[in-house]
Amino acid sequence: MSRLASHLRVVMVGGVRDAVRRRLFAVLAVLSVIFVALYATGLTFVWHEAQQRALGTNDVGIDERIVIASTFTGLALFAIHFLGAVVGAFLVIGTVRGDAELGVLQALLVRPLGRTTYLLGRFAAAAVVAAAYVALMVLACFVVSRVVTGWWPDSPWLAIARMSLASVGLVAVGLLGSVLMASAANGVTTFMVFGLALLGGLLDQLGEGISSPATRHVGQWVLRVFPFEAMYQWALDALTNETVGMERLVVTLGPFGGARSHDWGIVVGQVAFCAVLLTVASWRLRRLDL
Amino acid sequence: MSAGAAAEPAAAIEATALRKRFGSHEALAGVDLRVAAGEVVGLLGPNGAGKSTFVKLACGLARPTSGTVRVFGEDPRSSVARARIGYLAELFRFPAHLRSDELLRDHQVLAGSEGDLAERDDLLARVGLDDAPTRRRRIGEYSKGMQQRLGIAQALVGSPGLVLLDEPTSALDPSSRLDVRTVIEGLRASGTAVLLNSHLLGEVERVCDRVAIIRRGVLVAEGGVHDLDAASGTVSIETDAGTVTHRGVDRDAVAELVAGHVAAGRRVYRVEAVGSALEQAYLEAVGEDRG
C-alpha cells in the first residue's frame, strides 16, 4: 500500500473510531430510536383515524392513502435531513482548531502526514458516518411507512442515496469552519448555513406558490450555492417520482421546501461544492500555526 | 565551502535570525541556535519567553515570520525533515479509547517505521508501560504521568534523529523523572539529538550537554552546562565555628575557601551548593523576567 493510502487509512479509521465512540453518538443513537418509534406511533394513529373515514379516492380524484403516507414520509425525511446535518456538523466541528486546542492534532501533523491528507481522511470518515446514519434512518422510516400504511416510495434507493449525499455537504461546511474558527462559533455558523439553504428551498417553493419569478429566482440561486438543499428536494422527489395525477400535484407541494426534480448537474454541483470547500480548508490549514 | 573539503554534517537544528510574530506580539526576535546531531540541549527561559514557539517552528507546526530554521538541512515542514523528528508537545491528548499498542501502531504507520511489534515492545519497556495489565488498559484509564510516559514513547517511534521534548517531566513523579533521564541518556548514546524544553533546572543540568536561555524572544545565554556552572554560585560551608555562606563563587574558589577555613584551624563538616550554579546563571540571565 502506498504511503499516502496508509496515511489516509489511519486518519480515516481513527476518525470513524472517534466518531462512534463519542458520547454524542450514543445520545444520538438513543434519540434516533425514539424518533423512529414516535414516527411509527404518530403514523399509526393518523392512519387509523384516516381509515375510520373510509379512505379511498375522494371527490376530486385524489387517493388519500398515497397523500397521507408520502406526506408523512416526506416529513420524516425533513427531520432526518436536520438530524443528518447535526451528525455531519458535530463530527467535524472541532477537527482542526478544536483538536489543536486539546493537543490532539500536533502529535499527528508533526509526522510526515500531509495536512491535506489529514483533512481528506477526516472528511471521508465523517462523510461515511453521516451518510450511513442518514441512509439507515431513511430506510427505517420507509419500512415503518410500509408496515403501517402498505405504501412504499417509488424510488426508495434513489431517495436514500440523495439524502445521504445531502448530509455530506454539511460535513464539508463544518470541516472548513473547523479550520477557520473555534468549535462553538463553527457550530453556530454551520447551522446558519443549513438554515440559509433551507430558506432558499422555501423561497423557491413560495415563489412557485404565489407565482413570483423574482422570489423563485432568489430561492434557486441559494440552492445553486448550497446544493445539499437541492439534493434533499430531489430525495423528496424520489418518493413519488412515478406517481401521476392529482396525487402527484399534492405531494409535490409538500412541507418545508418540498419535492423538486433536479438533473444530475446538481450532483456535480454538490461534489464541486465539497471540493471547493475542502480546497479552501486545505489551503488555510497549510498556513495555520498549530 | 571549497571544493573537496569534507562536507560538515547537517545540524539537527540550525536556526538563523529566527523571528515569529503573533499579531503585535513578537514571540521570537531573531534567534540563532544550533543543535548538533547527537547533542542534548536544554532550552530554558521564563513562561512566555518563546521556548515552545521555538520548538513548534523547529518541528514544522508553525511558520517563521522571518529567518530560517532547518532540520538536518531541510525545511522542517517538509515530509523528509518530519520523518526524522519525534515530538512531545507540552499539552497533548491521545484518543482515550485507544490502547497504547494501537496508538503506537498508528504512529508507526504515519512515521513510516517498519519496527512493528518489536519496536512497540521496546518503546513501552523504555518508559515502563510494558506490563500486560497496563497494555490491556485504554489510554483514558491512564494517569497523567502514564500518559506523559506514553507521549515520550510516541515521540520515539521510528527512531527519529531529532527528538523535541516540551516539558516532558512536568506530570511525573521523581522515579518516573529518573526513567525519562535514562531514556534521554540512551538517546544521546545512540546519537539522537534532543532539544529539551524544561523548567526543571536540575533535570537540564543532569542530562544536557548545552543550555540555551531565552528571554523575551531573544537568546540571552548559551553554552555548555559546566561552562555556565562555573560562572558563579552560592556555597554554604558548615564548620565548628558555624555556617558561612559565600555568594558569587566559582568552582575553583570553593577549594580555596575550604582551604582557608582549614588553615584558620576550623573543622569543616559540610560544603553544600545552595541552589544549583545553573540556577544562578539562569536567574542572572533572565533578570526580572522570572515567569
Coordinates of C-alpha atoms in Angstrom, one line a residue, chain B residues 49-266:
Chain B
A49 CA 9.8 33.6 26.7
G50 CA 9.3 31.9 23.4
K51 CA 10.6 28.4 24.1
S52 CA 7.5 26.5 22.9
T53 CA 7.3 28.7 19.9
F54 CA 10.9 27.8 19.0
V55 CA 10.1 24.1 19.4
K56 CA 7.0 24.5 17.2
L57 CA 9.0 26.2 14.5
A58 CA 11.6 23.6 14.7
C59 CA 9.1 20.8 14.1
G60 CA 7.2 22.5 11.3
L61 CA 4.0 23.1 13.2
A62 CA 4.4 26.8 12.8
R63 CA 5.9 29.1 10.1
P64 CA 8.5 31.6 10.9
T65 CA 7.7 35.3 10.2
S66 CA 11.3 35.7 9.0
G67 CA 14.6 34.0 9.3
T68 CA 15.2 30.3 8.8
V69 CA 15.1 27.0 10.6
R70 CA 16.5 23.8 9.2
V71 CA 16.3 20.3 10.5
F72 CA 19.1 18.1 9.1
G73 CA 19.4 20.7 6.4
E74 CA 15.7 20.5 5.4
D75 CA 12.7 22.7 5.8
P76 CA 11.0 21.3 8.9
R77 CA 7.6 21.5 7.1
S78 CA 8.9 19.0 4.5
S79 CA 8.0 15.4 4.9
V80 CA 11.7 14.5 4.6
A81 CA 12.5 16.5 7.7
R82 CA 9.4 15.4 9.6
A83 CA 10.3 11.8 9.0
R84 CA 13.3 12.4 11.3
I85 CA 11.5 14.3 14.0
G86 CA 10.0 13.0 17.2
Y87 CA 7.9 15.4 19.2
L88 CA 6.1 15.6 22.6
A89 CA 4.0 18.7 23.0
E90 CA 3.7 20.4 26.3
L91 CA -0.1 20.0 26.2
F92 CA -1.3 16.9 24.4
R93 CA -4.1 14.4 24.5
F94 CA -4.4 11.0 22.9
P95 CA -7.7 9.3 21.9
A96 CA -8.9 7.9 25.2
H97 CA -10.4 4.8 23.7
L98 CA -7.2 3.5 22.2
R99 CA -4.7 1.2 23.9
S100 CA -1.0 2.1 24.0
D101 CA -0.2 -0.5 21.3
E102 CA -2.9 0.8 18.9
L103 CA -1.6 4.4 19.4
L104 CA 2.0 3.4 18.7
R105 CA 0.9 1.3 15.7
D106 CA -0.8 4.3 14.1
H107 CA 2.2 6.4 14.7
Q108 CA 4.4 3.7 13.2
V109 CA 2.4 3.9 10.0
L110 CA 2.5 7.7 10.0
A111 CA 6.2 7.8 10.7
G112 CA 6.9 5.1 8.1
S113 CA 8.5 2.9 10.7
E114 CA 8.9 -0.8 10.0
G115 CA 9.7 -1.6 13.6
D116 CA 6.4 -3.4 14.1
L117 CA 5.7 -5.2 17.4
A118 CA 9.3 -5.4 18.4
E119 CA 9.7 -1.6 18.3
R120 CA 6.4 -1.1 20.3
D121 CA 7.6 -3.6 22.9
D122 CA 10.9 -1.8 23.2
L123 CA 9.4 1.7 23.5
L124 CA 6.9 0.6 26.1
A125 CA 9.6 -1.1 28.1
R126 CA 11.8 2.0 27.9
V127 CA 9.0 4.1 29.5
G128 CA 7.8 1.4 31.9
L129 CA 4.4 0.7 30.4
D130 CA 5.1 -2.7 29.1
D131 CA 3.4 -4.9 31.6
A132 CA 0.4 -6.9 30.3
P133 CA -2.3 -5.3 32.5
T134 CA -1.2 -1.7 31.5
R135 CA -1.1 -2.7 27.8
R136 CA -4.7 -4.0 28.1
R137 CA -6.0 -0.8 29.6
R138 CA -7.3 2.1 27.5
I139 CA -5.3 5.4 27.4
G140 CA -8.3 7.1 29.0
E141 CA -7.7 5.0 32.1
Y142 CA -4.1 6.0 32.4
S143 CA -2.9 8.5 35.0
K144 CA -1.4 11.8 33.7
G145 CA 2.1 10.5 34.4
M146 CA 1.4 7.3 32.4
Q147 CA 0.1 9.4 29.5
Q148 CA 3.2 11.5 29.6
R149 CA 5.4 8.5 29.5
L150 CA 3.4 7.1 26.6
G151 CA 3.8 10.5 25.0
I152 CA 7.6 10.1 25.2
A153 CA 7.3 6.6 23.7
Q154 CA 5.2 8.0 20.9
A155 CA 7.9 10.6 20.2
L156 CA 10.5 7.9 19.8
V157 CA 8.6 5.9 17.2
G158 CA 10.6 5.4 14.1
S159 CA 14.0 6.1 15.8
P160 CA 14.0 9.8 14.9
G161 CA 17.3 11.7 14.5
L162 CA 15.9 14.6 16.5
V163 CA 13.6 14.5 19.5
L164 CA 11.9 17.6 20.7
L165 CA 10.5 17.3 24.2
D166 CA 8.4 20.2 25.5
E167 CA 8.2 19.8 29.3
P168 CA 8.3 16.0 29.2
T169 CA 8.5 15.6 33.0
S170 CA 6.0 18.1 34.2
A171 CA 3.5 15.5 35.4
L172 CA 6.0 12.9 36.5
D173 CA 6.9 11.7 40.0
P174 CA 10.6 11.6 40.9
S175 CA 11.1 7.9 39.9
S176 CA 9.5 8.5 36.6
R177 CA 11.7 11.5 36.0
L178 CA 14.7 9.3 36.6
D179 CA 13.3 6.9 33.9
V180 CA 13.0 9.8 31.5
R181 CA 16.5 10.9 32.2
T182 CA 17.6 7.3 31.4
V183 CA 15.7 7.5 28.2
I184 CA 17.4 10.8 27.2
E185 CA 20.8 9.4 28.1
G186 CA 20.1 6.4 25.9
L187 CA 19.2 8.8 23.1
R188 CA 22.4 10.6 23.4
A189 CA 24.3 7.3 23.4
S190 CA 22.5 6.3 20.2
G191 CA 23.5 9.6 18.5
T192 CA 20.0 11.2 18.7
A193 CA 19.8 14.9 19.1
V194 CA 17.4 16.1 21.8
L195 CA 16.0 19.6 22.5
L196 CA 14.7 19.5 26.0
N197 CA 12.4 22.4 26.9
S198 CA 12.0 22.3 30.7
H199 CA 11.6 24.5 33.8
L200 CA 13.3 21.9 35.9
L201 CA 16.9 23.2 36.0
G202 CA 18.2 20.2 37.9
E203 CA 16.8 18.0 35.2
V204 CA 18.5 20.0 32.5
E205 CA 21.7 20.2 34.4
R206 CA 21.9 16.4 34.7
V207 CA 21.2 15.4 31.2
C208 CA 22.1 18.2 28.8
D209 CA 25.4 18.9 27.1
R210 CA 24.5 22.5 26.4
V211 CA 21.9 25.0 27.6
A212 CA 20.3 27.9 25.8
I213 CA 18.4 30.5 27.7
I214 CA 15.7 32.6 26.0
R215 CA 14.2 35.8 27.4
R216 CA 11.5 37.8 25.7
G217 CA 12.2 36.0 22.4
V218 CA 15.9 36.6 22.5
L219 CA 18.7 34.1 23.2
V220 CA 20.4 35.7 26.2
A221 CA 22.8 32.9 27.2
E222 CA 24.2 29.8 25.6
G223 CA 26.9 27.4 26.5
G224 CA 28.0 24.1 27.9
V225 CA 26.2 23.2 31.2
H226 CA 29.5 23.2 33.1
D227 CA 30.6 26.5 31.5
L228 CA 27.5 28.1 33.0
D229 CA 28.0 26.1 36.2
A230 CA 31.5 27.6 36.6
A231 CA 30.3 31.1 36.1
S232 CA 29.1 31.7 39.7
G233 CA 27.3 30.1 42.6
T234 CA 26.4 30.2 46.3
V235 CA 28.2 27.8 48.6
S236 CA 27.4 27.1 52.2
I237 CA 30.3 25.8 54.4
E238 CA 29.5 24.3 57.8
T239 CA 32.4 24.5 60.3
D240 CA 32.7 24.1 64.1
A241 CA 32.5 27.9 64.2
G242 CA 29.2 28.0 62.5
T243 CA 27.8 28.0 58.9
V244 CA 29.2 30.6 56.5
T245 CA 27.5 31.4 53.1
H246 CA 29.7 32.6 50.2
R247 CA 28.0 34.1 47.2
G248 CA 29.3 34.5 43.7
V249 CA 32.0 31.9 43.9
D250 CA 33.1 29.8 41.0
R251 CA 34.2 26.1 41.1
D252 CA 37.9 26.9 41.8
A253 CA 37.1 29.3 44.6
V254 CA 35.3 26.6 46.6
A255 CA 38.5 24.7 47.1
E256 CA 40.3 27.9 48.2
L257 CA 37.5 28.8 50.6
V258 CA 37.7 25.3 52.3
A259 CA 41.5 25.5 52.5
G260 CA 41.1 29.0 54.1
H261 CA 38.8 27.6 56.8
V262 CA 41.2 24.7 57.5
A263 CA 44.2 27.0 57.6
A264 CA 42.3 29.1 60.2
G265 CA 42.1 25.9 62.4
R266 CA 38.4 25.3 61.9

